Short mmCIF file of C-alpha atoms in Angstrom, two decimals:
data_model
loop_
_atom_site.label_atom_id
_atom_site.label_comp_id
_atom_site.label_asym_id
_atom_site.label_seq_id
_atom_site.Cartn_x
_atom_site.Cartn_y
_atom_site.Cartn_z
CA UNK A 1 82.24 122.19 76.90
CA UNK A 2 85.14 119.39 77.51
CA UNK A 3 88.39 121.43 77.27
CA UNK A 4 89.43 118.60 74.46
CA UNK A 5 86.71 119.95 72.20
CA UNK A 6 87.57 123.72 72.53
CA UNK A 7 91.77 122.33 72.45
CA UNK A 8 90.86 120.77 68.67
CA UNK A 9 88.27 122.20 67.17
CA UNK A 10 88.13 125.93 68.39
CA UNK A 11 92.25 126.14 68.66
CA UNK A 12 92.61 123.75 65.89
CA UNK A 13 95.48 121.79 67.85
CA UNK A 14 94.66 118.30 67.02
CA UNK A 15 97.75 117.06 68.74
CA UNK A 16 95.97 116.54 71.83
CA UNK A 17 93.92 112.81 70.95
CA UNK A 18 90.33 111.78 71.62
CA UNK A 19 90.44 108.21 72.30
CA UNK A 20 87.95 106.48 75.09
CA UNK A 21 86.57 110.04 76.32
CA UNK A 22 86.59 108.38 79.83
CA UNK A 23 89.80 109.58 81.18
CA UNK A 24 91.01 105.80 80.84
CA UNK A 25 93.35 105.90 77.94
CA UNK A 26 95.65 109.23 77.92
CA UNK A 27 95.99 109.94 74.90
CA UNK A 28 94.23 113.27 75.79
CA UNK A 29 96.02 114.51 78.14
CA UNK A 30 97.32 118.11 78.13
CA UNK A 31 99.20 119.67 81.37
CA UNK A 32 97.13 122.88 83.77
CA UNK A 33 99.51 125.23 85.25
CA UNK A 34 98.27 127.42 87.84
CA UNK A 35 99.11 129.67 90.45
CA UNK A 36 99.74 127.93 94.03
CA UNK A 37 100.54 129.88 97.80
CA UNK A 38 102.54 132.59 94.43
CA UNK A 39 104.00 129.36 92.95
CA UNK A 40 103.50 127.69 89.51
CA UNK A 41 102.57 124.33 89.58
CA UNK A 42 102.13 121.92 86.73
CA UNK A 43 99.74 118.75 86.59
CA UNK A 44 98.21 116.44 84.24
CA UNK A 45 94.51 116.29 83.13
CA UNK A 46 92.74 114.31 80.76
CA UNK A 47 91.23 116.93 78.91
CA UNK A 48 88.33 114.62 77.47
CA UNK A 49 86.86 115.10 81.48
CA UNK A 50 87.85 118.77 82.00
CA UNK A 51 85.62 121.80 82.22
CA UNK A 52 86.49 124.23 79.87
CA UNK A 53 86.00 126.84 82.88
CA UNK A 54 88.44 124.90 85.11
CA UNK A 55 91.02 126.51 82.62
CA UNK A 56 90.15 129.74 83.92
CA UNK A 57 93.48 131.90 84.75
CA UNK A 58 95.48 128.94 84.18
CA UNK A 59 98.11 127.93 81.44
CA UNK A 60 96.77 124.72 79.09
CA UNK A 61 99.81 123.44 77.85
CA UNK A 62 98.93 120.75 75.17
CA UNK A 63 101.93 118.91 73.07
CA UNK A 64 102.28 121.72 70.51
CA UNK A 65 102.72 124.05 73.55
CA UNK A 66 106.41 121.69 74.49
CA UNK A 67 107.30 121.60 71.01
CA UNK A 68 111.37 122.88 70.47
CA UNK A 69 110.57 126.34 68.75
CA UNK A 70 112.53 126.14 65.63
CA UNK A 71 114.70 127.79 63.90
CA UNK A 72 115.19 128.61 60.54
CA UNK A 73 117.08 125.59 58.32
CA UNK A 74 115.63 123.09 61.08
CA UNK A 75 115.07 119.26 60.50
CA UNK A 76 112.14 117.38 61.93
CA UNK A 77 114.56 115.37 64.01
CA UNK A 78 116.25 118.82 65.35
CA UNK A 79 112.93 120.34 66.55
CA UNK A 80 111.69 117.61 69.12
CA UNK A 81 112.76 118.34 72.86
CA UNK A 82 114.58 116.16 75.21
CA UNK A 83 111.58 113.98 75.91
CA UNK A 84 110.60 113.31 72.39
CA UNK A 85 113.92 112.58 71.77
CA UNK A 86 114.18 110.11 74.25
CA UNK A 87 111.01 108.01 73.14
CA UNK A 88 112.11 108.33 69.25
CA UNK A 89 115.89 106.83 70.36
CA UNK A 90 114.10 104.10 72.37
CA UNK A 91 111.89 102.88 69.67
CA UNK A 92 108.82 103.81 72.10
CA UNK A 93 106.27 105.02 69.24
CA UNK A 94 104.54 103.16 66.44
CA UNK A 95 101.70 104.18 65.09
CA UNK A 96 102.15 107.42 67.62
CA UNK A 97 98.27 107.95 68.33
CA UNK A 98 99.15 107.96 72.06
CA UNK A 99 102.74 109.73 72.04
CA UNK A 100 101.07 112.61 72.84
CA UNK A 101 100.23 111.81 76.28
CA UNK A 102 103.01 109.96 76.88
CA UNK A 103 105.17 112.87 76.04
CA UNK A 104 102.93 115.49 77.70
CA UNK A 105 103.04 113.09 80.96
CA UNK A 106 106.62 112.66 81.32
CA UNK A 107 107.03 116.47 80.75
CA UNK A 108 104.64 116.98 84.04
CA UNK A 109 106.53 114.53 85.72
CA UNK A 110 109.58 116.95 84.97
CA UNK A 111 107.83 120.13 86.05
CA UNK A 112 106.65 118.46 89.41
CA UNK A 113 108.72 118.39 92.58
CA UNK A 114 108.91 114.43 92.74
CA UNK A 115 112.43 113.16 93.50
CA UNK A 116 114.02 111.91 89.64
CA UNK A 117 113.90 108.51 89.91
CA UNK A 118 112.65 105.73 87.38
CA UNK A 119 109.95 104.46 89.77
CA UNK A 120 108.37 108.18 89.55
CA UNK A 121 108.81 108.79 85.89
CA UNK A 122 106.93 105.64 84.88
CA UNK A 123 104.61 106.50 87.62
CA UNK A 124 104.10 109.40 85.80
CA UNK A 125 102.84 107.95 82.68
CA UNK A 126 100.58 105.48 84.93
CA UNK A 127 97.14 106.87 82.73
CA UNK A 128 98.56 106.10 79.47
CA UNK A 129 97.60 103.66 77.28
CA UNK A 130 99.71 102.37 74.54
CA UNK A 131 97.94 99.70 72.12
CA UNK A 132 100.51 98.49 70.42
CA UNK A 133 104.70 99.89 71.08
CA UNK A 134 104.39 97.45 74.42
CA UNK A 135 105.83 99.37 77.04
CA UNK A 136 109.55 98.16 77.88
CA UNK A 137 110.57 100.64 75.53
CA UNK A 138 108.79 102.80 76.75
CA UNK A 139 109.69 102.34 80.18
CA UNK A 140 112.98 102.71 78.98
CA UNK A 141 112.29 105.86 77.90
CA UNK A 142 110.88 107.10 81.00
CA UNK A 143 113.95 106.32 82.82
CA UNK A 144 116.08 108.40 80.55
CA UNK A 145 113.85 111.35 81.15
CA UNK A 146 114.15 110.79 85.08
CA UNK A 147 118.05 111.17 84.77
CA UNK A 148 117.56 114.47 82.54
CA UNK A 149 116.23 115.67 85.73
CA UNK A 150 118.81 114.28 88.23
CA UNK A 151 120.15 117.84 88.85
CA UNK A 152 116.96 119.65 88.80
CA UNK A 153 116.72 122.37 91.50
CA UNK A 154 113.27 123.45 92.20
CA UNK A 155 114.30 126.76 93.24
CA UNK A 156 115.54 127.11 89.32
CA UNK A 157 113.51 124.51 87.92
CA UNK A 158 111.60 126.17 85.03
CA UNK A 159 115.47 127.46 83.97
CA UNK A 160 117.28 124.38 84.08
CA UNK A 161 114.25 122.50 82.47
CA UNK A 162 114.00 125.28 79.36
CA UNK A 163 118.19 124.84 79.26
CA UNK A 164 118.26 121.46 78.77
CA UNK A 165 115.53 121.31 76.05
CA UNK A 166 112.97 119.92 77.89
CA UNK A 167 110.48 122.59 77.84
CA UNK A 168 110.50 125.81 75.37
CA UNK A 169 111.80 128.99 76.72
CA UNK A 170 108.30 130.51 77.09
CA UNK A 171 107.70 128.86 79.90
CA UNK A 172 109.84 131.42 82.37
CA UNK A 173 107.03 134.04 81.13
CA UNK A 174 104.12 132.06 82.50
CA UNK A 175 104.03 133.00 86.00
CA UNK A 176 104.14 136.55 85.83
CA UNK A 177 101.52 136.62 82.60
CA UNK A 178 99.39 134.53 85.27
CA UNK A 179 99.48 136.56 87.82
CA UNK A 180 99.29 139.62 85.97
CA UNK A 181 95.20 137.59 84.64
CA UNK A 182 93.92 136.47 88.18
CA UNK A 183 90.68 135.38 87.58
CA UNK A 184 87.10 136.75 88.60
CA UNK A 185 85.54 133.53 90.97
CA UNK A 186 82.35 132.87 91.34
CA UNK A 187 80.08 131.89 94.28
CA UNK A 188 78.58 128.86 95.01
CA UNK A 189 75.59 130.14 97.43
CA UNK A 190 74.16 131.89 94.28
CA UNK A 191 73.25 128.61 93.06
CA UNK A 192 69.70 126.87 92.43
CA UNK A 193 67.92 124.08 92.28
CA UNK A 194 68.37 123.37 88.92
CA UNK A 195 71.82 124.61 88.62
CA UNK A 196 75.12 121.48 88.21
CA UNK A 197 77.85 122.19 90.41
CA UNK A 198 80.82 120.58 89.06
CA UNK A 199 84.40 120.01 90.75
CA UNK A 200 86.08 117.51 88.30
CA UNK A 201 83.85 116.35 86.28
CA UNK A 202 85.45 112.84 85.71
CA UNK A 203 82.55 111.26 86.68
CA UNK A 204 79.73 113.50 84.84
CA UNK A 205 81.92 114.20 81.73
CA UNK A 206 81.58 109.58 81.60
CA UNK A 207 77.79 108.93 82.87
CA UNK A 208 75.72 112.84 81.83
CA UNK A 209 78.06 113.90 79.23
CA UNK A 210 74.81 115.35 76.79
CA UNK A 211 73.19 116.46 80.01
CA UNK A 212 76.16 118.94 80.92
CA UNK A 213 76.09 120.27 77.68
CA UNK A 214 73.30 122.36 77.73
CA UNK A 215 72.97 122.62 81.55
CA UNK A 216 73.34 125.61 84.18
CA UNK A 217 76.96 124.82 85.12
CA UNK A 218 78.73 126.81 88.21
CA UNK A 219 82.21 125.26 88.55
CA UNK A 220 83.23 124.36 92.29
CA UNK A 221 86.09 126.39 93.06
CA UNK A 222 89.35 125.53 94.29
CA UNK A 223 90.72 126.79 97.65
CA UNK A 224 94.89 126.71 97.99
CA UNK A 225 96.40 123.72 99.32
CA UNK A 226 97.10 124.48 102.87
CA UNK A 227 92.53 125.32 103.34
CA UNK A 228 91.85 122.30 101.73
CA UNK A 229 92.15 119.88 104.74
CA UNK A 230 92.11 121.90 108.46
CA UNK A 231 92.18 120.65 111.93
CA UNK A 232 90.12 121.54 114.71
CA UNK A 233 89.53 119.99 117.80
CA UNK A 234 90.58 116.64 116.97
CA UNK A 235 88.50 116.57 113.92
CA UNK A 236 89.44 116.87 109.86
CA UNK A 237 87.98 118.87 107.77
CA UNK A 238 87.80 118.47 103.72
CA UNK A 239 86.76 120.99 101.26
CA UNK A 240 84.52 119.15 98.56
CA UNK A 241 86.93 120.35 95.98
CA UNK A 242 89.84 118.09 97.46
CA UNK A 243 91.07 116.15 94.70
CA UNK A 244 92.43 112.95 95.19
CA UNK A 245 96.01 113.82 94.95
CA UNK A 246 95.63 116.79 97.63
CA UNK A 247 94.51 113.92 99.82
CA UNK A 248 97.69 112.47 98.67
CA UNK A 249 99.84 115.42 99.61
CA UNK A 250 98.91 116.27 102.87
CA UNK A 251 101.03 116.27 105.55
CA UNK A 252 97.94 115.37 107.65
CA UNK A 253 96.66 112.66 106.16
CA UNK A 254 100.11 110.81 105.69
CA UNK A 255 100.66 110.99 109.50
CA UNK A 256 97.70 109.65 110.89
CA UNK A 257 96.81 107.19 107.44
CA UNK A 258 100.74 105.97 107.04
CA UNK A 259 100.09 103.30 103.99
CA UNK A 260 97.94 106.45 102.37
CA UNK A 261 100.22 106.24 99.63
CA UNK A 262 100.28 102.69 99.42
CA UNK A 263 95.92 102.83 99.00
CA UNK A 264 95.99 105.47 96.88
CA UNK A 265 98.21 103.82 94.29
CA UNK A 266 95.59 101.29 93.45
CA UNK A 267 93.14 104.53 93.00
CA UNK A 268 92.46 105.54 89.00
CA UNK A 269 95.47 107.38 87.97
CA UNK A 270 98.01 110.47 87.79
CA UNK A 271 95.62 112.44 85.66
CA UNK A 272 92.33 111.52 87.23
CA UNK A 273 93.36 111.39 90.77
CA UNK A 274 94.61 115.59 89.80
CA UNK A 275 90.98 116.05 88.89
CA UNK A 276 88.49 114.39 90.88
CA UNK A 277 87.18 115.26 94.14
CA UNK A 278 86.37 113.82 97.45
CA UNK A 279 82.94 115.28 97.06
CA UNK A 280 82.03 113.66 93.83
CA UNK A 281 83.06 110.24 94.77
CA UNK A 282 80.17 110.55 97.32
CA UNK A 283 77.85 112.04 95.31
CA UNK A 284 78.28 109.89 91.86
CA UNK A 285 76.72 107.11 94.32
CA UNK A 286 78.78 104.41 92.94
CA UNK A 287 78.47 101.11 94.96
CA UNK A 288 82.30 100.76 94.17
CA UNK A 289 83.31 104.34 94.83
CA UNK A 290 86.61 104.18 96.25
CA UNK A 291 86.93 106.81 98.54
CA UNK A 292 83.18 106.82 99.52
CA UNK A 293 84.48 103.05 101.03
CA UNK A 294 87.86 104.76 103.06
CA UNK A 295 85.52 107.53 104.31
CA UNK A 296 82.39 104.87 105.40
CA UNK A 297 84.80 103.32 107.52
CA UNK A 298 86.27 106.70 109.46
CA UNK A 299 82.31 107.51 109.68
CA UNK A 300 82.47 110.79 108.02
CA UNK A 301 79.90 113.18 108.38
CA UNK A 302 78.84 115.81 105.39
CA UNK A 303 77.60 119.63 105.69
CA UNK A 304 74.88 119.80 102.66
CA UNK A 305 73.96 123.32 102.49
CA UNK A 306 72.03 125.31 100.31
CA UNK A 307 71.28 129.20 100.10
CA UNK A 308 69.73 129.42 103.16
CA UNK A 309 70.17 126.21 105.48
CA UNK A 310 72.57 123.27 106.30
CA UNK A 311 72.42 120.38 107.94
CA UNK A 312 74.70 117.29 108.71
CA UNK A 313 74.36 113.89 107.69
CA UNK A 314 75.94 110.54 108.22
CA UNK A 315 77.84 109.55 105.19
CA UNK A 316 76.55 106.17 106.28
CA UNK A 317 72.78 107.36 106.32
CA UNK A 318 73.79 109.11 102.76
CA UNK A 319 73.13 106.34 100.57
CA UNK A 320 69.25 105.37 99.91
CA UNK A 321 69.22 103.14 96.85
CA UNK A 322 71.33 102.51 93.55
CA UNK A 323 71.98 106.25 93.13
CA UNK A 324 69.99 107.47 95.43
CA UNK A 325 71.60 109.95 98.03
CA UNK A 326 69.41 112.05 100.67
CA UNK A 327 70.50 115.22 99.26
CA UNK A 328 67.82 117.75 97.95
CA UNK A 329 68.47 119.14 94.48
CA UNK A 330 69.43 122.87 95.85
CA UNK A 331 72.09 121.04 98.20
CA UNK A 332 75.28 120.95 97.86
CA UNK A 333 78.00 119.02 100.37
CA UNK A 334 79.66 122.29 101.80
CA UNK A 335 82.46 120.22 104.06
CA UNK A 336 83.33 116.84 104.92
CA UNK A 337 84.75 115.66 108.16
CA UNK A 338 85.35 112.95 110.79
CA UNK A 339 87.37 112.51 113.85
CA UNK A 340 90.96 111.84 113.57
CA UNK A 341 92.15 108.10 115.02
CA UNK A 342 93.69 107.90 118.33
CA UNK A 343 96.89 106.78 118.58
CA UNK A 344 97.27 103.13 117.88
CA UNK A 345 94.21 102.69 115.88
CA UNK A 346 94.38 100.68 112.95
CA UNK A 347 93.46 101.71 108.88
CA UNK A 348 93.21 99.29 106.08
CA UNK A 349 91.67 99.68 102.07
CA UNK A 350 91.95 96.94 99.71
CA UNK A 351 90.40 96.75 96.30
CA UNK A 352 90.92 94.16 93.20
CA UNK A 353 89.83 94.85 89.78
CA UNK A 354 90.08 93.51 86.09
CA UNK A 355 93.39 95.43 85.74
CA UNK A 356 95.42 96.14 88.60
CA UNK A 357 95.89 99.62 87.98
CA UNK A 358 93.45 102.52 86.14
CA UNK A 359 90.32 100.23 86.61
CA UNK A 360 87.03 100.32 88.57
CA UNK A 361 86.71 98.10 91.50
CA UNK A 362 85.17 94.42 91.09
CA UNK A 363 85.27 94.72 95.27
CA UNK A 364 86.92 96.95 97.62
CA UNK A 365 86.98 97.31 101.77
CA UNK A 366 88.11 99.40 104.16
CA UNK A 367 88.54 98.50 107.81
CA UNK A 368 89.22 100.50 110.71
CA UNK A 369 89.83 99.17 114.42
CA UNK A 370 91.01 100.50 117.80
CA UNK A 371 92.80 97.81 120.48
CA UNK A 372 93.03 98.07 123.85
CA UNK A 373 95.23 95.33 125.38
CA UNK A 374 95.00 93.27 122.08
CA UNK A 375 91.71 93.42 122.09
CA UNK A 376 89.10 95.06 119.77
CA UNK A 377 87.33 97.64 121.40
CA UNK A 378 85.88 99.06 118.31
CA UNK A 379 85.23 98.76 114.52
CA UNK A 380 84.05 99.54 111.35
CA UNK A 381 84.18 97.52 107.91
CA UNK A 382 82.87 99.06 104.66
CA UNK A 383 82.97 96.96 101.34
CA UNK A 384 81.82 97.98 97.75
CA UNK A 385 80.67 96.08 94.73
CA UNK A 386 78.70 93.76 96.95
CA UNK A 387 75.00 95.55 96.87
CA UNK A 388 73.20 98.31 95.33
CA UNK A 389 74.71 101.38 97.46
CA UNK A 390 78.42 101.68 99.03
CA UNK A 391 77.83 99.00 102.56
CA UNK A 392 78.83 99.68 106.00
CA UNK A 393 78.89 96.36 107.09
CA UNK A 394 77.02 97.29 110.70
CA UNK A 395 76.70 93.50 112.35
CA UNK A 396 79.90 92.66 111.45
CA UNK A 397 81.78 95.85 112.91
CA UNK A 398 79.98 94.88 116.14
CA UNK A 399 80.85 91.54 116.28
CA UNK A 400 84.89 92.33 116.23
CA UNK A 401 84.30 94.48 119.35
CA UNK A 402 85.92 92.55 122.52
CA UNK A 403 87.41 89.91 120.63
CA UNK A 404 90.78 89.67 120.14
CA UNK A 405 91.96 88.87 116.18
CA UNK A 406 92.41 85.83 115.62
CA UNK A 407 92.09 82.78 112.94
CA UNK A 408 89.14 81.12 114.69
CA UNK A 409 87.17 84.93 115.27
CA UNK A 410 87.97 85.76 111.61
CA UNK A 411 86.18 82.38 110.05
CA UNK A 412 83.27 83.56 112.53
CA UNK A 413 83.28 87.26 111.29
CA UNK A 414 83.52 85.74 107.44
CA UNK A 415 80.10 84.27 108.14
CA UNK A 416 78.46 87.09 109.73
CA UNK A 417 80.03 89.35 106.99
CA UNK A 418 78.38 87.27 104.06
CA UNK A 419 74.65 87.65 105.35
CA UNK A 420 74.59 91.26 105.02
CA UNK A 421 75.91 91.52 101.78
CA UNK A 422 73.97 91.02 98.28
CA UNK A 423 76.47 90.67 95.49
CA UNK A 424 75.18 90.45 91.67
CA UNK A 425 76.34 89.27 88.77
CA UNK A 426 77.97 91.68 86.20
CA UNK A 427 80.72 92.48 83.87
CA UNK A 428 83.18 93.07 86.74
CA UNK A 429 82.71 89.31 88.08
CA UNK A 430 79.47 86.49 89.61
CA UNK A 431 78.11 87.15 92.46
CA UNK A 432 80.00 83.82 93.99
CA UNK A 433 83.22 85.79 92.99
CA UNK A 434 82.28 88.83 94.95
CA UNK A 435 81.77 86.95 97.62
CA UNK A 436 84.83 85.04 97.28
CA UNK A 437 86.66 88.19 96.93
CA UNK A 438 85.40 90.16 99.98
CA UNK A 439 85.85 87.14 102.38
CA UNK A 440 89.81 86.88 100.69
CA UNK A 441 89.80 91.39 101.47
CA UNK A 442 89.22 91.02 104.63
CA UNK A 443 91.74 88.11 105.41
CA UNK A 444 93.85 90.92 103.47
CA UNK A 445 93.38 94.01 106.17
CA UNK A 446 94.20 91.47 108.99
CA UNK A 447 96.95 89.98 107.63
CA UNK A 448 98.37 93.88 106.84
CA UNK A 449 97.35 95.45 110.35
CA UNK A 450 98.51 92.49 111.83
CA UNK A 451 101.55 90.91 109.99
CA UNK A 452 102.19 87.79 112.56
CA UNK A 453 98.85 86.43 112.19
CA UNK A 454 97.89 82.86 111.22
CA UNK A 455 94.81 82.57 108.92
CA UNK A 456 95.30 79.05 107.66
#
């Protein structure tokens, strides 16, 4: 069961909205708080995507749960908290079906440990929709709440947050009721063939929604932040339960990927990128998977396992057809990893869609070169939305290798680049486009690795 469902019609706290049940719009969203390295920590989900079993031994705090607790001889007006009363002064609510999420987000964004600035607050609130308020007001809002925080400590942070009205004073019980409730965890190897393994579900809650209902579900679970993404021998390993944002948050990936942050941004939103994992991007098979294009391009490798056997597999020999991945149906990826790039290589993703943020990709690309002297001594290109499975564009990579970049080597690798590629036409843009697109990606990556370069 969705968490929504069990949120509104088990608790009966119809707050919490169902709008597109896709995770797109918001207005679902509730925050998790769970127990990290003996810390609390407080995210966003979009509930409409969660599994109610991901809430297990965590605190679901949905917009009744930040409500002011009243007092007796209290107004309406006197019983909203700060942030509520930062959106109602600001005119940022109309008809107030999304408020919810608004108000739930910018309460995470208060719990978190980002810096109190504007640009984060409204950050914060980057998976809400609001259909009709327009969002200067709201914006406005959101900058308000980022100088309630100004003098946050996070040493003290749940007691200066429940001082200044921004959350309710139950909140400093939390941690110890949590730990006191650790949970029992289960055990993936006790799986079967016809048993679902799900990590974040934003991408079977969308597509197999009926499917899951009724299904053998063992949730995937979720190792502390510092196991997540290891080291050895100049290789990186990822859990399959990394979520986007623990990709994010590494210290790891940051240092050797330095515009990480800069990729990411154009990568769903706060909410989803909490949820989802590295391991469903792959496995969801979508020719426009984001991550499944970064990763074809560092040549990652998987571990599918099942109870008795593994074995490891190209994640460029992964793809077979539209949705079809050589993985039998007792496997499961057990780890993900590829080797780390030497000093001085090179890392691009680019990716354009319908919206500029919170949208699917019409075409993304990821490029990744080493230079020796100037020149190319190796590379590897990877492009989605332009064929039926995510592309490593092989013929192309090899081409680049012993030239050095260059306006006249870019026009050739343009042509050699559009004859392995088989765009179609669809809601997301023509074929033509797509290949309009890619060509104007790839100028993109070379113009960002290299920021003197001439492309006419």
């Amino acid at each position: 069961m969705p968490l929504l469902e069990f949120i509104r019609y088990h608790q009966h706290l119809t707050g919490t909205k169902t709008g597109c049940n896709e995770g797109d719009c918001g207005a679902c969203t509730i925050l998790i708080g769970e127990l990290v390295d003996e810390e609390l920590r407080y995210r966003s989900y979009t509930s409409c995507l969660a599994a109610l079993a991901n809430a297990n031994g965590k605190h679901v705090v949905t917009i009744e749960g930040l409500n002011k607790e009243s007092k007796p001889g209290d107004t309406d007006e006197s019983t909203l908290n700060a942030v509520q009363q930062v959106l109602y002064e600001e005119s940022a609510t109309q008809c107030g079906f999304c408020t919810p999420g608004f108000v739930v987000s910018l309460a995470g964004f208060c719990l978190s440990e980002k810096e109190a600035t504007s640009k984060n607050a409204i950050a914060a609130i980057d998976g809400n929709i609001c259909r009709c308020t327009g969002y200067k007001s709201i914006e406005r809002a959101a900058c308000r709440v980022a100088g309630l925080v100004e003098k946050r400590s996070m040493s003290s942070s749940i007691d200066f947050l429940t001082e200044t009205n921004i959350i309710p004073g139950y909140f400093k019980d939390i941690k110890k009721r949590l730990m006191e409730m650790r949970p029992l965890h289960g055990n993936v190897s006790q799986a079967s063939n016809k048993t679902w393994l799900l990590g974040g579900g934003t991408d079977l809650y969308v597509q197999k929604h009926g499917e899951i209902k009724d299904a053998d579900v063992r949730i995937l679970e979720r190792n502390q932040p510092g196991q997540n993404i290891i080291i050895h021998n100049n290789q990186c390993f990822i859990s399959p339960q990394t979520t986007v944002t623990d990709l994010l948050e590494s210290t790891v990936m940051n240092q050797y990927f330095p515009l990480l942050q800069q990729h990411v941004k154009l990568v769903s939103s706060t909410q989803i990128r909490n949820m989802a994992t590295i391991a469903g991007n792959f496995v969801n098979a979508s020719p426009i998977g984001d991550f499944t294009i970064f990763f074809l391009a560092l040549d990652a490798q998987l571990v599918l396992a099942n109870n008795v056997s593994q074995r490891t597999i190209a994640l460029r020999s992964f793809y077979k057809g539209y949705k079809k991945i050589d993985k039998h149906a007792d496997e499961h990826i057990d780890n993900i990893y590829f080797e780390l790039p030497a000093a001085g290589n090179l890392f691009s993703f680019e990716k354009v869609s319908k919206r500029a943020h919170l949208d699917i990709a019409s075409v993304n690309s990821a490029i990744q070169l080493s230079l020796k002297n100037n020149i190319i001594t190796s590379a590897a290109i990877a492009a989605g939305g332009v064929g039926p499975v995510p592309a490593y564009l092989e013929k192309s990579s090899e081409f680049l290798v012993g030239h050095k970049p260059g306006q006249k080597i870019i026009r050739e690798l343009l042509i050699i680049v559009q004859s392995e590629i088989a765009p179609i036409s669809d809601a997301r843009g023509s074929a033509d486009y797509k290949r309009l697109l890619l060509n104007q990606l790839l100028k993109a990556h070379f113009l960002t690795l290299f920021p003197g370069l001439a492309l006419g």
